[in-house]
Amino acid sequence: MKCPRSTALITASLLLAPLAGQAEDTIHVAYSERPPYLIQQADGVPAGLTGAPTAAAFKAAGIPVQWHLVPTNRQLAMVKDPHGLNCTIGWFAVPERMAYAKYTKAIYRDKGWMLLANVAFAERGITTMQELASQRDIRVLIKDNFSYGGLDKFIQKWHPVVAVSTASTLKMVQSVAKGSVDLMFVSEDEGAYILKNEAGDSAANLRLLSLKDMPRGGDRHIMCSKSVPDEVINRLNKAITFK
C-alpha cells in the first residue's frame, strides 16, 4: 500500500519539467515499486537490486536528481519526451527504444529467466523451451510495454495465447494462481522474492520452474531521454560500479 507521500511525487508538473526554483540540469528519475529490484524508501530514494546502484551512481556523480514514483507506461512517456531531462531505472536495452532513449552501462544483470506457473501447468512436466514452444494452448501473461530480453523473439515465434496486463506484479501473480492464465515469465531473483514475500495464500498454487535451455538473464540499465546530455550519461557510467 502506498503512503500519502507518494502522491506528491506523481503530479504532472513534476514529471516532465524541472521544479520551480531547482537548477535546470536536475534529472528527473522515475521508477515504480517492483521488489526486489525497486523499493521506495521513506525519503523517496529507491532501494533494491537496481534502485540502490542507480541512487549511488547519481550521488557519486554529483548529478542533481528528483525521484518520482510513476507507473511503467508513464515512465516510457517521460523518456520519449524530447524536452524533458528524464530517466528511468532498470530497463533492458532493446532496439525499438534506441530511437528515443539513451542508456547507461549496465547496473545489474539478472541471474536467469524462469516460469512462474500454476500447479495445473506444472503437472504437464515440460522441461525444455522446445517442448514449451510445441504447446499452442498455453495462456501467457505479459506486462504491457515490457521487454523480456532474450525471450522476446521466442515469444514472437511461439504465438501462445497472450494476455497483456497493466496491473501490478502481485495482481498478475494472483491471475496465474487462480488459473486465469497458465504462466508468466520472471527472473530468478523476482520469482524467488514473490514466492517468499508476496504470494501469500496464492503460493500453494504456484510453482517456479526452470527449463533446461532458458536464455541467460539480461543486463538492466538506466534509460534516459535523448535530451539528457551525453556528459550526464558519461558521468553516470564512471560512477556505476557494476561489472
PDB file of C-alpha atoms in Angstrom:
ATOM      1  CA  MET A   1       0.000   0.000   0.000  1.00  0.00           C
ATOM      2  CA  LYS A   2       1.415   3.372  -0.964  1.00  0.00           C
ATOM      3  CA  CYS A   3       1.601   6.031   1.723  1.00  0.00           C
ATOM      4  CA  PRO A   4       0.379   9.641   1.161  1.00  0.00           C
ATOM      5  CA  ARG A   5       3.902  10.884   0.445  1.00  0.00           C
ATOM      6  CA  SER A   6       3.797   9.024  -2.875  1.00  0.00           C
ATOM      7  CA  THR A   7       1.015  11.237  -4.218  1.00  0.00           C
ATOM      8  CA  ALA A   8       3.226  14.304  -4.118  1.00  0.00           C
ATOM      9  CA  LEU A   9       5.729  12.572  -6.364  1.00  0.00           C
ATOM     10  CA  ILE A  10       3.297  11.863  -9.187  1.00  0.00           C
ATOM     11  CA  THR A  11       1.975  15.304 -10.147  1.00  0.00           C
ATOM     12  CA  ALA A  12       2.210  16.066 -13.831  1.00  0.00           C
ATOM     13  CA  SER A  13       4.129  19.283 -13.209  1.00  0.00           C
ATOM     14  CA  LEU A  14       6.957  17.263 -11.671  1.00  0.00           C
ATOM     15  CA  LEU A  15       7.150  14.625 -14.349  1.00  0.00           C
ATOM     16  CA  LEU A  16       8.251  16.465 -17.419  1.00  0.00           C
ATOM     17  CA  ALA A  17       9.816  19.719 -16.249  1.00  0.00           C
ATOM     18  CA  PRO A  18      12.206  20.839 -13.501  1.00  0.00           C
ATOM     19  CA  LEU A  19      10.653  22.014 -10.239  1.00  0.00           C
ATOM     20  CA  ALA A  20      10.353  25.725  -9.674  1.00  0.00           C
ATOM     21  CA  GLY A  21      13.498  27.033  -8.023  1.00  0.00           C
ATOM     22  CA  GLN A  22      15.611  23.996  -8.932  1.00  0.00           C
ATOM     23  CA  ALA A  23      18.525  24.039 -11.316  1.00  0.00           C
ATOM     24  CA  GLU A  24      17.585  23.269 -14.884  1.00  0.00           C
ATOM     25  CA  ASP A  25      20.085  20.437 -15.028  1.00  0.00           C
ATOM     26  CA  THR A  26      18.197  18.448 -12.399  1.00  0.00           C
ATOM     27  CA  ILE A  27      17.488  14.971 -13.773  1.00  0.00           C
ATOM     28  CA  HIS A  28      14.037  13.543 -13.062  1.00  0.00           C
ATOM     29  CA  VAL A  29      14.256   9.810 -12.417  1.00  0.00           C
ATOM     30  CA  ALA A  30      11.070   7.749 -12.430  1.00  0.00           C
ATOM     31  CA  TYR A  31      10.512   4.271 -11.074  1.00  0.00           C
ATOM     32  CA  SER A  32       7.721   2.051  -9.806  1.00  0.00           C
ATOM     33  CA  GLU A  33       7.946  -0.292  -6.855  1.00  0.00           C
ATOM     34  CA  ARG A  34       8.956  -3.744  -8.019  1.00  0.00           C
ATOM     35  CA  PRO A  35      10.745  -5.714  -5.314  1.00  0.00           C
ATOM     36  CA  PRO A  36      13.437  -6.926  -5.215  1.00  0.00           C
ATOM     37  CA  TYR A  37      14.522  -4.540  -8.000  1.00  0.00           C
ATOM     38  CA  LEU A  38      12.931  -1.305  -6.856  1.00  0.00           C
ATOM     39  CA  ILE A  39      11.745  -0.434  -3.356  1.00  0.00           C
ATOM     40  CA  GLN A  40      10.634   3.009  -2.265  1.00  0.00           C
ATOM     41  CA  GLN A  41      12.306   4.319   0.886  1.00  0.00           C
ATOM     42  CA  ALA A  42      10.779   6.861   3.257  1.00  0.00           C
ATOM     43  CA  ASP A  43      12.583   9.756   1.545  1.00  0.00           C
ATOM     44  CA  GLY A  44      11.528   8.608  -1.939  1.00  0.00           C
ATOM     45  CA  VAL A  45      15.010   7.427  -2.915  1.00  0.00           C
ATOM     46  CA  PRO A  46      14.840   3.943  -4.461  1.00  0.00           C
ATOM     47  CA  ALA A  47      16.496   0.896  -2.926  1.00  0.00           C
ATOM     48  CA  GLY A  48      16.691  -2.659  -4.277  1.00  0.00           C
ATOM     49  CA  LEU A  49      18.812  -4.526  -6.817  1.00  0.00           C
ATOM     50  CA  THR A  50      18.563  -1.776  -9.443  1.00  0.00           C
ATOM     51  CA  GLY A  51      17.350   1.109  -7.288  1.00  0.00           C
ATOM     52  CA  ALA A  52      20.313   1.174  -4.912  1.00  0.00           C
ATOM     53  CA  PRO A  53      23.049   1.241  -7.593  1.00  0.00           C
ATOM     54  CA  THR A  54      21.151   3.933  -9.501  1.00  0.00           C
ATOM     55  CA  ALA A  55      20.847   6.154  -6.431  1.00  0.00           C
ATOM     56  CA  ALA A  56      24.520   5.539  -5.621  1.00  0.00           C
ATOM     57  CA  ALA A  57      25.602   6.439  -9.158  1.00  0.00           C
ATOM     58  CA  PHE A  58      23.734   9.766  -9.195  1.00  0.00           C
ATOM     59  CA  LYS A  59      25.150  10.617  -5.776  1.00  0.00           C
ATOM     60  CA  ALA A  60      28.719   9.660  -6.690  1.00  0.00           C
ATOM     61  CA  ALA A  61      28.472  11.570  -9.983  1.00  0.00           C
ATOM     62  CA  GLY A  62      27.190  14.681  -8.196  1.00  0.00           C
ATOM     63  CA  ILE A  63      24.170  14.947 -10.502  1.00  0.00           C
ATOM     64  CA  PRO A  64      21.100  16.741  -9.071  1.00  0.00           C
ATOM     65  CA  VAL A  65      18.158  14.346  -9.132  1.00  0.00           C
ATOM     66  CA  GLN A  66      14.439  14.342  -8.329  1.00  0.00           C
ATOM     67  CA  TRP A  67      12.817  10.934  -7.748  1.00  0.00           C
ATOM     68  CA  HIS A  68       9.282  10.140  -8.927  1.00  0.00           C
ATOM     69  CA  LEU A  69       7.101   7.123  -8.250  1.00  0.00           C
ATOM     70  CA  VAL A  70       5.385   6.578 -11.607  1.00  0.00           C
ATOM     71  CA  PRO A  71       3.614   3.675 -13.428  1.00  0.00           C
ATOM     72  CA  THR A  72       5.719   1.992 -16.097  1.00  0.00           C
ATOM     73  CA  ASN A  73       3.814   3.306 -19.124  1.00  0.00           C
ATOM     74  CA  ARG A  74       4.164   6.841 -17.758  1.00  0.00           C
ATOM     75  CA  GLN A  75       7.899   6.238 -17.405  1.00  0.00           C
ATOM     76  CA  LEU A  76       8.122   5.443 -21.107  1.00  0.00           C
ATOM     77  CA  ALA A  77       6.183   8.616 -21.935  1.00  0.00           C
ATOM     78  CA  MET A  78       8.681  10.620 -19.889  1.00  0.00           C
ATOM     79  CA  VAL A  79      11.645   9.110 -21.707  1.00  0.00           C
ATOM     80  CA  LYS A  80      10.000   9.775 -25.074  1.00  0.00           C
ATOM     81  CA  ASP A  81       9.526  13.469 -24.214  1.00  0.00           C
ATOM     82  CA  PRO A  82      12.096  15.268 -26.402  1.00  0.00           C
ATOM     83  CA  HIS A  83      12.397  18.182 -23.978  1.00  0.00           C
ATOM     84  CA  GLY A  84      12.400  16.612 -20.522  1.00  0.00           C
ATOM     85  CA  LEU A  85      15.548  15.657 -18.624  1.00  0.00           C
ATOM     86  CA  ASN A  86      14.080  12.308 -17.624  1.00  0.00           C
ATOM     87  CA  CYS A  87      15.434   8.868 -16.800  1.00  0.00           C
ATOM     88  CA  THR A  88      14.017   5.602 -15.522  1.00  0.00           C
ATOM     89  CA  ILE A  89      15.565   2.595 -13.823  1.00  0.00           C
ATOM     90  CA  GLY A  90      16.283  -1.000 -14.720  1.00  0.00           C
ATOM     91  CA  TRP A  91      15.247  -1.337 -18.364  1.00  0.00           C
ATOM     92  CA  PHE A  92      16.665  -3.673 -20.997  1.00  0.00           C
ATOM     93  CA  ALA A  93      18.380  -2.017 -23.961  1.00  0.00           C
ATOM     94  CA  VAL A  94      16.231  -3.163 -26.887  1.00  0.00           C
ATOM     95  CA  PRO A  95      16.455  -1.876 -30.496  1.00  0.00           C
ATOM     96  CA  GLU A  96      12.999  -0.321 -30.684  1.00  0.00           C
ATOM     97  CA  ARG A  97      13.808   2.015 -27.781  1.00  0.00           C
ATOM     98  CA  MET A  98      17.112   3.191 -29.217  1.00  0.00           C
ATOM     99  CA  ALA A  99      15.234   5.674 -31.418  1.00  0.00           C
ATOM    100  CA  TYR A 100      14.129   7.734 -28.421  1.00  0.00           C
ATOM    101  CA  ALA A 101      16.349   6.689 -25.500  1.00  0.00           C
ATOM    102  CA  LYS A 102      19.908   6.697 -24.242  1.00  0.00           C
ATOM    103  CA  TYR A 103      21.305   4.066 -21.908  1.00  0.00           C
ATOM    104  CA  THR A 104      23.997   3.967 -19.301  1.00  0.00           C
ATOM    105  CA  LYS A 105      26.149   0.885 -18.952  1.00  0.00           C
ATOM    106  CA  ALA A 106      24.578  -1.980 -17.010  1.00  0.00           C
ATOM    107  CA  ILE A 107      23.660  -1.507 -13.359  1.00  0.00           C
ATOM    108  CA  TYR A 108      22.580  -5.123 -12.763  1.00  0.00           C
ATOM    109  CA  ARG A 109      22.382  -8.476 -14.539  1.00  0.00           C
ATOM    110  CA  ASP A 110      19.532 -10.941 -13.975  1.00  0.00           C
ATOM    111  CA  LYS A 111      20.502 -14.444 -12.916  1.00  0.00           C
ATOM    112  CA  GLY A 112      18.198 -16.108 -15.451  1.00  0.00           C
ATOM    113  CA  TRP A 113      14.615 -16.470 -16.671  1.00  0.00           C
ATOM    114  CA  MET A 114      12.089 -18.805 -15.080  1.00  0.00           C
ATOM    115  CA  LEU A 115       8.401 -19.635 -15.407  1.00  0.00           C
ATOM    116  CA  LEU A 116       6.052 -18.709 -12.585  1.00  0.00           C
ATOM    117  CA  ALA A 117       3.202 -21.135 -13.262  1.00  0.00           C
ATOM    118  CA  ASN A 118       0.189 -22.606 -11.551  1.00  0.00           C
ATOM    119  CA  VAL A 119       0.103 -26.200 -10.352  1.00  0.00           C
ATOM    120  CA  ALA A 120      -2.039 -27.386 -13.273  1.00  0.00           C
ATOM    121  CA  PHE A 121       0.560 -26.203 -15.784  1.00  0.00           C
ATOM    122  CA  ALA A 122       3.459 -27.575 -13.714  1.00  0.00           C
ATOM    123  CA  GLU A 123       1.868 -31.019 -13.862  1.00  0.00           C
ATOM    124  CA  ARG A 124       2.374 -31.087 -17.640  1.00  0.00           C
ATOM    125  CA  GLY A 125       6.029 -31.806 -16.898  1.00  0.00           C
ATOM    126  CA  ILE A 126       7.517 -29.523 -19.558  1.00  0.00           C
ATOM    127  CA  THR A 127      11.294 -29.333 -19.137  1.00  0.00           C
ATOM    128  CA  THR A 128      12.648 -27.533 -22.253  1.00  0.00           C
ATOM    129  CA  MET A 129      11.896 -24.452 -24.326  1.00  0.00           C
ATOM    130  CA  GLN A 130      11.343 -26.682 -27.347  1.00  0.00           C
ATOM    131  CA  GLU A 131       8.613 -28.568 -25.506  1.00  0.00           C
ATOM    132  CA  LEU A 132       7.092 -25.278 -24.398  1.00  0.00           C
ATOM    133  CA  ALA A 133       7.067 -23.956 -27.982  1.00  0.00           C
ATOM    134  CA  SER A 134       5.087 -27.009 -29.133  1.00  0.00           C
ATOM    135  CA  GLN A 135       2.222 -26.143 -26.763  1.00  0.00           C
ATOM    136  CA  ARG A 136      -0.034 -23.632 -28.551  1.00  0.00           C
ATOM    137  CA  ASP A 137      -2.855 -23.631 -25.998  1.00  0.00           C
ATOM    138  CA  ILE A 138      -0.761 -22.163 -23.173  1.00  0.00           C
ATOM    139  CA  ARG A 139      -2.019 -18.842 -21.811  1.00  0.00           C
ATOM    140  CA  VAL A 140       0.852 -16.465 -21.036  1.00  0.00           C
ATOM    141  CA  LEU A 141       0.529 -13.236 -19.062  1.00  0.00           C
ATOM    142  CA  ILE A 142       2.714 -10.407 -20.386  1.00  0.00           C
ATOM    143  CA  LYS A 143       3.286  -6.986 -18.837  1.00  0.00           C
ATOM    144  CA  ASP A 144       2.278  -4.156 -21.190  1.00  0.00           C
ATOM    145  CA  ASN A 145       5.271  -2.495 -22.893  1.00  0.00           C
ATOM    146  CA  PHE A 146       7.781  -4.735 -21.110  1.00  0.00           C
ATOM    147  CA  SER A 147      10.696  -6.424 -22.800  1.00  0.00           C
ATOM    148  CA  TYR A 148      11.636  -9.928 -21.706  1.00  0.00           C
ATOM    149  CA  GLY A 149      15.134  -9.688 -23.079  1.00  0.00           C
ATOM    150  CA  GLY A 150      16.268 -12.918 -24.693  1.00  0.00           C
ATOM    151  CA  LEU A 151      12.705 -14.273 -24.531  1.00  0.00           C
ATOM    152  CA  ASP A 152      11.159 -11.622 -26.805  1.00  0.00           C
ATOM    153  CA  LYS A 153      11.978 -13.378 -30.082  1.00  0.00           C
ATOM    154  CA  PHE A 154      10.978 -16.736 -28.648  1.00  0.00           C
ATOM    155  CA  ILE A 155       7.544 -15.418 -27.636  1.00  0.00           C
ATOM    156  CA  GLN A 156       7.030 -13.859 -31.090  1.00  0.00           C
ATOM    157  CA  LYS A 157       7.771 -17.164 -32.846  1.00  0.00           C
ATOM    158  CA  TRP A 158       5.851 -19.245 -30.338  1.00  0.00           C
ATOM    159  CA  HIS A 159       2.493 -17.438 -30.666  1.00  0.00           C
ATOM    160  CA  PRO A 160       0.910 -18.632 -27.415  1.00  0.00           C
ATOM    161  CA  VAL A 161      -2.391 -17.254 -26.137  1.00  0.00           C
ATOM    162  CA  VAL A 162      -1.182 -13.908 -24.770  1.00  0.00           C
ATOM    163  CA  ALA A 163      -2.928 -11.779 -22.163  1.00  0.00           C
ATOM    164  CA  VAL A 164      -1.458  -8.278 -21.776  1.00  0.00           C
ATOM    165  CA  SER A 165      -1.670  -6.654 -18.353  1.00  0.00           C
ATOM    166  CA  THR A 166      -1.057  -3.182 -16.960  1.00  0.00           C
ATOM    167  CA  ALA A 167      -1.678  -4.432 -13.414  1.00  0.00           C
ATOM    168  CA  SER A 168       0.859  -4.707 -10.624  1.00  0.00           C
ATOM    169  CA  THR A 169       3.119  -7.739 -10.441  1.00  0.00           C
ATOM    170  CA  LEU A 170       1.162  -9.012  -7.430  1.00  0.00           C
ATOM    171  CA  LYS A 171      -2.138  -8.920  -9.332  1.00  0.00           C
ATOM    172  CA  MET A 172      -0.508 -10.704 -12.242  1.00  0.00           C
ATOM    173  CA  VAL A 173       0.740 -13.397  -9.876  1.00  0.00           C
ATOM    174  CA  GLN A 174      -2.770 -13.803  -8.488  1.00  0.00           C
ATOM    175  CA  SER A 175      -4.100 -14.294 -12.025  1.00  0.00           C
ATOM    176  CA  VAL A 176      -1.624 -17.122 -12.531  1.00  0.00           C
ATOM    177  CA  ALA A 177      -2.518 -18.728  -9.196  1.00  0.00           C
ATOM    178  CA  LYS A 178      -6.248 -18.569  -9.924  1.00  0.00           C
ATOM    179  CA  GLY A 179      -5.800 -20.239 -13.308  1.00  0.00           C
ATOM    180  CA  SER A 180      -6.905 -17.225 -15.364  1.00  0.00           C
ATOM    181  CA  VAL A 181      -3.617 -17.764 -17.218  1.00  0.00           C
ATOM    182  CA  ASP A 182      -1.066 -20.583 -17.084  1.00  0.00           C
ATOM    183  CA  LEU A 183       2.168 -18.724 -16.505  1.00  0.00           C
ATOM    184  CA  MET A 184       4.224 -15.559 -16.581  1.00  0.00           C
ATOM    185  CA  PHE A 185       7.957 -15.091 -17.129  1.00  0.00           C
ATOM    186  CA  VAL A 186      10.006 -13.847 -14.195  1.00  0.00           C
ATOM    187  CA  SER A 187      13.671 -13.528 -13.390  1.00  0.00           C
ATOM    188  CA  GLU A 188      15.078 -15.918 -10.811  1.00  0.00           C
ATOM    189  CA  ASP A 189      15.502 -13.017  -8.371  1.00  0.00           C
ATOM    190  CA  GLU A 190      11.936 -11.801  -8.787  1.00  0.00           C
ATOM    191  CA  GLY A 191      10.365 -15.251  -8.752  1.00  0.00           C
ATOM    192  CA  ALA A 192      12.071 -16.263  -5.521  1.00  0.00           C
ATOM    193  CA  TYR A 193      11.099 -12.960  -3.889  1.00  0.00           C
ATOM    194  CA  ILE A 194       7.461 -13.273  -4.956  1.00  0.00           C
ATOM    195  CA  LEU A 195       7.035 -16.769  -3.554  1.00  0.00           C
ATOM    196  CA  LYS A 196       8.745 -15.891  -0.286  1.00  0.00           C
ATOM    197  CA  ASN A 197       7.328 -12.441   0.404  1.00  0.00           C
ATOM    198  CA  GLU A 198       4.303 -11.555  -1.735  1.00  0.00           C
ATOM    199  CA  ALA A 199       2.317 -14.574  -2.898  1.00  0.00           C
ATOM    200  CA  GLY A 200       0.675 -15.233   0.472  1.00  0.00           C
ATOM    201  CA  ASP A 201      -2.108 -17.816   0.247  1.00  0.00           C
ATOM    202  CA  SER A 202      -1.585 -17.991  -3.531  1.00  0.00           C
ATOM    203  CA  ALA A 203       1.850 -19.582  -3.065  1.00  0.00           C
ATOM    204  CA  ALA A 204       0.318 -23.038  -2.575  1.00  0.00           C
ATOM    205  CA  ASN A 205      -0.947 -22.965  -6.172  1.00  0.00           C
ATOM    206  CA  LEU A 206       2.264 -21.598  -7.719  1.00  0.00           C
ATOM    207  CA  ARG A 207       5.441 -23.247  -8.943  1.00  0.00           C
ATOM    208  CA  LEU A 208       8.732 -21.649 -10.028  1.00  0.00           C
ATOM    209  CA  LEU A 209      10.027 -23.665 -12.983  1.00  0.00           C
ATOM    210  CA  SER A 210      13.403 -23.618 -14.701  1.00  0.00           C
ATOM    211  CA  LEU A 211      13.619 -25.014 -18.236  1.00  0.00           C
ATOM    212  CA  LYS A 212      16.916 -26.506 -19.375  1.00  0.00           C
ATOM    213  CA  ASP A 213      17.523 -24.111 -22.258  1.00  0.00           C
ATOM    214  CA  MET A 214      16.146 -20.843 -20.886  1.00  0.00           C
ATOM    215  CA  PRO A 215      18.130 -17.774 -22.080  1.00  0.00           C
ATOM    216  CA  ARG A 216      20.533 -16.064 -19.724  1.00  0.00           C
ATOM    217  CA  GLY A 217      19.443 -13.093 -17.699  1.00  0.00           C
ATOM    218  CA  GLY A 218      19.644  -9.672 -19.317  1.00  0.00           C
ATOM    219  CA  ASP A 219      21.560  -6.526 -18.387  1.00  0.00           C
ATOM    220  CA  ARG A 220      19.489  -3.761 -16.790  1.00  0.00           C
ATOM    221  CA  HIS A 221      20.320  -0.103 -17.379  1.00  0.00           C
ATOM    222  CA  ILE A 222      19.335   3.425 -16.515  1.00  0.00           C
ATOM    223  CA  MET A 223      17.331   4.590 -19.551  1.00  0.00           C
ATOM    224  CA  CYS A 224      17.139   8.310 -20.306  1.00  0.00           C
ATOM    225  CA  SER A 225      15.508  10.650 -22.789  1.00  0.00           C
ATOM    226  CA  LYS A 226      17.554  11.906 -25.731  1.00  0.00           C
ATOM    227  CA  SER A 227      17.658  15.388 -24.210  1.00  0.00           C
ATOM    228  CA  VAL A 228      19.721  14.185 -21.255  1.00  0.00           C
ATOM    229  CA  PRO A 229      23.237  15.399 -22.114  1.00  0.00           C
ATOM    230  CA  ASP A 230      25.899  12.863 -23.051  1.00  0.00           C
ATOM    231  CA  GLU A 231      28.000  14.396 -20.276  1.00  0.00           C
ATOM    232  CA  VAL A 232      25.447  13.173 -17.729  1.00  0.00           C
ATOM    233  CA  ILE A 233      25.479   9.666 -19.202  1.00  0.00           C
ATOM    234  CA  ASN A 234      29.287   9.648 -19.146  1.00  0.00           C
ATOM    235  CA  ARG A 235      29.409  10.794 -15.535  1.00  0.00           C
ATOM    236  CA  LEU A 236      26.940   8.122 -14.532  1.00  0.00           C
ATOM    237  CA  ASN A 237      28.917   5.465 -16.413  1.00  0.00           C
ATOM    238  CA  LYS A 238      32.060   6.449 -14.491  1.00  0.00           C
ATOM    239  CA  ALA A 239      30.129   6.236 -11.210  1.00  0.00           C
ATOM    240  CA  ILE A 240      28.453   2.877 -11.885  1.00  0.00           C
ATOM    241  CA  THR A 241      30.403   0.132 -10.136  1.00  0.00           C
ATOM    242  CA  PHE A 242      28.673  -2.938 -11.611  1.00  0.00           C
ATOM    243  CA  LYS A 243      30.967  -5.131 -13.698  1.00  0.00           C
TER     244      LYS A 243
END
